[in-house]
């Protein structure tokens, strides 16, 4: 029963969180954004005390149920392990008795060191490396980079069919690789964690995962957990062989609660009904003095405290009718300061809070956000305008961000949020290179910050002038500038965002 | 062999029908044949022909416009860089063969059409049809629109290329292309000052050009000037835009345009045969709002909407041929049916179309784009006709809806707005790749001079862009 409830809840959460990453229409985000916000590390980074305390209490009460239900990476590993187990059974009917898993002693030192390293990196501001092993964001990267394209392709197939029937039920969305590095990391994460899960169940969760380690320390004191009924147990060890966390020492009738994810598999599998989910208080009293806070625990506490482009015109003269000019792809300029999403307060705030789960990237309907490739901000989103611009009516990234790296802002606030300013690049401007009238940047500036003015030495040529005070750095000018591959007007980011 | 097949196909009709393709005069049949036919197949009646008084040509009243030839299915990429379009030659061959088999014998092309490929394709299809050269008439144009083609040398080269591409040593009909666009100045630069017109007159003397004429769009001064000098130039025919909307209301859609009533009247007065272009306004007189379609269907349920426009143009006695750019076999079959034979409009029907239907039509704020592609390619990569056509489609379907912030909106209005907004925006992305949408128009204005309908293209594009922007912002 416990197992069934766990599986049902896990599937609901997993599908919900996954949809959050897959859905590009904004509907899922509207209803399900909370599922990302209850994730442990994002909640810690967002200083969301209520949720952190809630999750700790949940763990103190039930054990690491979080890892079995709420964490999408945990559920994904369970699915992989389940498939692996099924395959084994199919190959060998008697395999149910075989050693799929076996007890292994806890790797206390390794876990503590990994957690310590993680915290040190976070505190040192090297989030970009630390978050490589963070569970929720690792899953986010897998979902965004590997699963969303499939989802969009299916959608596009439906859109083609819908178009055929003149229906507007589906619309087509571009699929493109936002960052090779990010894709590579996602693939590597999936492969490594996938292999670990295929072979050993929750190996990652119980050795590397920093959230798993922290919750393990809490779970050590949990009220409820699997309890042996020594009178019924015949010592067959079936429970241990079916424990994907490898945490049951059947010989000694001991369950290592720092690793148990409260999945209920052991209770289900025990033919003697010798394990039940119940109070562990009796165990405690017999074994009273909890050891003094370990260095890791101290580190954890400390961590908590601190975290706070011209169309190169096919210059062929027009002699025949019809045809389409070739449009060269835009190339993004090198920005001295990368642009971070509106609502991210400042580059520093953003770097400290973002876990690079890429939920905002998956949600961005304008194809503006993409993973950064520089080491300091590895895979954290930044804005580029080669495929679109940060549209004034959109605040979706700020609505979905679970870590508070992008603080929620309203659409009205968004239009007053300055994330950078436009810079005119004289040598690229078509007015000067081609001698044509243009003004497309001024025409599309939602902030009214661009004014076309005649050149001082030639009043025939009207070129853009930027009022940096009014400019919000949305990139409309850069995106819609006809100069290609390099736009004649581009946005330079600001380290600290301000209101205009 | 080909000939036998030809006769066999026509054999079901009257003997006159079989001979009609060879140039027999108007068989003046009644429209009884229609009763037994379904919508897609010709009635079995014979094509209606008209005589050209100067040359004695017997021209089918339905002429084939080679401007809208079918392209091969195109792969579109998301990046907005589709593979270049390519004419589906096999399909063109099939269409041309079918047209010839059903009595169509006038083919109108130009060196500029279909990205410059139309002449070559037309020539190939005509030769492939197996019909001898004297069984069809070829019309082409001297389309020297670009200033670098204004020299005598370039003009002659274009003319000689036409002969070569069309695989012939004479042209039945040759037109100065689109005179009136660019006013008197362009006429002088393109044809008169460089001596090209004299060259063409001489070619007519030599018999290389059998009929010389011009196609007219735009500035009426040029039209008047050329007709005033009829004694000097002796135009054998003139091509004008005529349909039931342009008859009285050409100036309604654009105040600089001239009513067809005037143009036709001037030609009729002088006895000059008239070739009709844009009888359907590039399909706009078919893609009309539902209730207009219903009104037409109510009168003649079995007839297509297009047939009204063709019957309208064909009913004017001075008309030599009515050009239709038939992309699909269904178009061709329907038109063959309309003209085999032509059932002329009654006076009553004619007035009804010119006034009631035309007025209903212009009450919709569509943009008068006929999808002729003269504006293309846009140097900045926009797909201008696709944008305008999408807008028109949405106007006709009632999907151009705005909501006023000031006024109170009911739930119903809001529902309607949301539905229209979705249809407009999703349809927009489907019809036009993002990189080719109106937001990329820089207003350079290079397209404007090429538009025969004299649409202020940049202004319209920017208006559409503003509308799209509004839609995007007001979810």
PDB file of N, CA and C in Angstrom, chain A residues 254-293:
ATOM      1  N   UNK A 254      19.294  -4.167  10.226  1.00  0.00           N
ATOM      2  CA  UNK A 254      19.498  -2.725  10.363  1.00  0.00           C
ATOM      3  C   UNK A 254      19.229  -2.026   9.022  1.00  0.00           C
ATOM      4  N   UNK A 255      18.459  -0.963   9.093  1.00  0.00           N
ATOM      5  CA  UNK A 255      18.227  -0.148   7.889  1.00  0.00           C
ATOM      6  C   UNK A 255      18.962   1.165   8.065  1.00  0.00           C
ATOM      7  N   UNK A 256      19.860   1.465   7.104  1.00  0.00           N
ATOM      8  CA  UNK A 256      20.607   2.725   7.184  1.00  0.00           C
ATOM      9  C   UNK A 256      19.697   3.857   6.711  1.00  0.00           C
ATOM     10  N   UNK A 257      19.126   4.585   7.646  1.00  0.00           N
ATOM     11  CA  UNK A 257      18.138   5.604   7.279  1.00  0.00           C
ATOM     12  C   UNK A 257      18.744   6.784   6.519  1.00  0.00           C
ATOM     13  N   UNK A 258      20.075   6.949   6.586  1.00  0.00           N
ATOM     14  CA  UNK A 258      20.644   8.057   5.821  1.00  0.00           C
ATOM     15  C   UNK A 258      20.531   7.774   4.327  1.00  0.00           C
ATOM     16  N   UNK A 259      20.373   6.510   3.986  1.00  0.00           N
ATOM     17  CA  UNK A 259      20.288   6.172   2.567  1.00  0.00           C
ATOM     18  C   UNK A 259      18.903   5.709   2.139  1.00  0.00           C
ATOM     19  N   UNK A 260      18.091   5.246   3.077  1.00  0.00           N
ATOM     20  CA  UNK A 260      16.762   4.747   2.724  1.00  0.00           C
ATOM     21  C   UNK A 260      15.911   5.869   2.142  1.00  0.00           C
ATOM     22  N   UNK A 261      15.299   5.592   0.957  1.00  0.00           N
ATOM     23  CA  UNK A 261      14.455   6.620   0.361  1.00  0.00           C
ATOM     24  C   UNK A 261      12.967   6.311   0.566  1.00  0.00           C
ATOM     25  N   UNK A 262      12.695   5.430   1.532  1.00  0.00           N
ATOM     26  CA  UNK A 262      11.318   5.116   1.904  1.00  0.00           C
ATOM     27  C   UNK A 262      10.475   4.704   0.707  1.00  0.00           C
ATOM     28  N   UNK A 263      11.021   3.801  -0.081  1.00  0.00           N
ATOM     29  CA  UNK A 263      10.275   3.425  -1.286  1.00  0.00           C
ATOM     30  C   UNK A 263       9.263   2.331  -1.005  1.00  0.00           C
ATOM     31  N   UNK A 264       9.480   1.559   0.054  1.00  0.00           N
ATOM     32  CA  UNK A 264       8.513   0.527   0.415  1.00  0.00           C
ATOM     33  C   UNK A 264       8.695  -0.786  -0.324  1.00  0.00           C
ATOM     34  N   UNK A 265       9.751  -0.888  -1.160  1.00  0.00           N
ATOM     35  CA  UNK A 265       9.961  -2.114  -1.918  1.00  0.00           C
ATOM     36  C   UNK A 265      10.222  -3.308  -0.984  1.00  0.00           C
ATOM     37  N   UNK A 266      10.971  -3.067   0.093  1.00  0.00           N
ATOM     38  CA  UNK A 266      11.351  -4.154   0.992  1.00  0.00           C
ATOM     39  C   UNK A 266      10.118  -4.762   1.670  1.00  0.00           C
ATOM     40  N   UNK A 267       9.190  -3.864   2.047  1.00  0.00           N
ATOM     41  CA  UNK A 267       7.990  -4.350   2.727  1.00  0.00           C
ATOM     42  C   UNK A 267       7.133  -5.176   1.781  1.00  0.00           C
ATOM     43  N   UNK A 268       7.094  -4.730   0.531  1.00  0.00           N
ATOM     44  CA  UNK A 268       6.288  -5.417  -0.467  1.00  0.00           C
ATOM     45  C   UNK A 268       6.841  -6.805  -0.766  1.00  0.00           C
ATOM     46  N   UNK A 269       8.172  -6.889  -0.750  1.00  0.00           N
ATOM     47  CA  UNK A 269       8.805  -8.112  -1.230  1.00  0.00           C
ATOM     48  C   UNK A 269       8.931  -9.176  -0.127  1.00  0.00           C
ATOM     49  N   UNK A 270       8.851  -8.738   1.097  1.00  0.00           N
ATOM     50  CA  UNK A 270       9.099  -9.680   2.207  1.00  0.00           C
ATOM     51  C   UNK A 270       7.939 -10.671   2.354  1.00  0.00           C
ATOM     52  N   UNK A 271       8.261 -11.938   2.150  1.00  0.00           N
ATOM     53  CA  UNK A 271       7.189 -12.944   2.192  1.00  0.00           C
ATOM     54  C   UNK A 271       6.723 -13.194   3.634  1.00  0.00           C
ATOM     55  N   UNK A 272       7.529 -12.808   4.572  1.00  0.00           N
ATOM     56  CA  UNK A 272       7.193 -13.058   5.985  1.00  0.00           C
ATOM     57  C   UNK A 272       6.497 -11.865   6.640  1.00  0.00           C
ATOM     58  N   UNK A 273       6.344 -10.796   5.847  1.00  0.00           N
ATOM     59  CA  UNK A 273       5.804  -9.537   6.404  1.00  0.00           C
ATOM     60  C   UNK A 273       6.586  -9.125   7.641  1.00  0.00           C
ATOM     61  N   UNK A 274       7.873  -9.265   7.527  1.00  0.00           N
ATOM     62  CA  UNK A 274       8.713  -9.002   8.691  1.00  0.00           C
ATOM     63  C   UNK A 274       9.220  -7.563   8.731  1.00  0.00           C
ATOM     64  N   UNK A 275       8.892  -6.793   7.690  1.00  0.00           N
ATOM     65  CA  UNK A 275       9.271  -5.374   7.741  1.00  0.00           C
ATOM     66  C   UNK A 275       8.002  -4.560   7.617  1.00  0.00           C
ATOM     67  N   UNK A 276       7.842  -3.603   8.443  1.00  0.00           N
ATOM     68  CA  UNK A 276       6.712  -2.690   8.294  1.00  0.00           C
ATOM     69  C   UNK A 276       7.174  -1.260   8.484  1.00  0.00           C
ATOM     70  N   UNK A 277       6.341  -0.371   7.979  1.00  0.00           N
ATOM     71  CA  UNK A 277       6.659   1.046   8.086  1.00  0.00           C
ATOM     72  C   UNK A 277       6.083   1.533   9.396  1.00  0.00           C
ATOM     73  N   UNK A 278       6.943   1.916  10.310  1.00  0.00           N
ATOM     74  CA  UNK A 278       6.416   2.294  11.617  1.00  0.00           C
ATOM     75  C   UNK A 278       7.387   3.173  12.380  1.00  0.00           C
ATOM     76  N   UNK A 279       7.039   3.400  13.622  1.00  0.00           N
ATOM     77  CA  UNK A 279       7.831   4.303  14.448  1.00  0.00           C
ATOM     78  C   UNK A 279       9.202   3.706  14.746  1.00  0.00           C
ATOM     79  N   UNK A 280      10.205   4.590  14.665  1.00  0.00           N
ATOM     80  CA  UNK A 280      11.558   4.122  14.964  1.00  0.00           C
ATOM     81  C   UNK A 280      11.999   4.571  16.347  1.00  0.00           C
ATOM     82  N   UNK A 281      11.059   5.141  17.106  1.00  0.00           N
ATOM     83  CA  UNK A 281      11.412   5.715  18.404  1.00  0.00           C
ATOM     84  C   UNK A 281      12.115   4.708  19.311  1.00  0.00           C
ATOM     85  N   UNK A 282      11.611   3.478  19.284  1.00  0.00           N
ATOM     86  CA  UNK A 282      12.162   2.453  20.173  1.00  0.00           C
ATOM     87  C   UNK A 282      13.653   2.255  19.892  1.00  0.00           C
ATOM     88  N   UNK A 283      13.989   2.273  18.629  1.00  0.00           N
ATOM     89  CA  UNK A 283      15.387   2.106  18.242  1.00  0.00           C
ATOM     90  C   UNK A 283      16.247   3.181  18.870  1.00  0.00           C
ATOM     91  N   UNK A 284      15.709   4.378  18.760  1.00  0.00           N
ATOM     92  CA  UNK A 284      16.442   5.533  19.255  1.00  0.00           C
ATOM     93  C   UNK A 284      16.788   5.418  20.733  1.00  0.00           C
ATOM     94  N   UNK A 285      15.705   5.112  21.491  1.00  0.00           N
ATOM     95  CA  UNK A 285      15.910   5.118  22.945  1.00  0.00           C
ATOM     96  C   UNK A 285      16.970   4.110  23.340  1.00  0.00           C
ATOM     97  N   UNK A 286      17.021   3.030  22.562  1.00  0.00           N
ATOM     98  CA  UNK A 286      18.018   2.031  22.875  1.00  0.00           C
ATOM     99  C   UNK A 286      19.418   2.478  22.506  1.00  0.00           C
ATOM    100  N   UNK A 287      19.508   3.500  21.718  1.00  0.00           N
ATOM    101  CA  UNK A 287      20.773   3.837  21.088  1.00  0.00           C
ATOM    102  C   UNK A 287      20.930   5.336  21.170  1.00  0.00           C
ATOM    103  N   UNK A 288      20.915   5.812  22.452  1.00  0.00           N
ATOM    104  CA  UNK A 288      20.502   7.189  22.651  1.00  0.00           C
ATOM    105  C   UNK A 288      21.420   8.292  22.152  1.00  0.00           C
ATOM    106  N   UNK A 289      22.689   8.279  22.426  1.00  0.00           N
ATOM    107  CA  UNK A 289      23.403   9.526  22.176  1.00  0.00           C
ATOM    108  C   UNK A 289      23.726   9.746  20.705  1.00  0.00           C
ATOM    109  N   UNK A 290      22.976  10.598  20.050  1.00  0.00           N
ATOM    110  CA  UNK A 290      23.337  10.930  18.672  1.00  0.00           C
ATOM    111  C   UNK A 290      24.701  11.598  18.675  1.00  0.00           C
ATOM    112  N   UNK A 291      25.515  11.198  17.770  1.00  0.00           N
ATOM    113  CA  UNK A 291      26.880  11.720  17.775  1.00  0.00           C
ATOM    114  C   UNK A 291      26.881  13.232  17.632  1.00  0.00           C
ATOM    115  N   UNK A 292      27.933  13.852  18.112  1.00  0.00           N
ATOM    116  CA  UNK A 292      28.024  15.306  18.041  1.00  0.00           C
ATOM    117  C   UNK A 292      28.040  15.710  16.565  1.00  0.00           C
ATOM    118  N   UNK A 293      27.566  16.939  16.287  1.00  0.00           N
ATOM    119  CA  UNK A 293      27.472  17.354  14.891  1.00  0.00           C
ATOM    120  C   UNK A 293      28.782  17.137  14.167  1.00  0.00           C
TER     121      UNK A 293
END
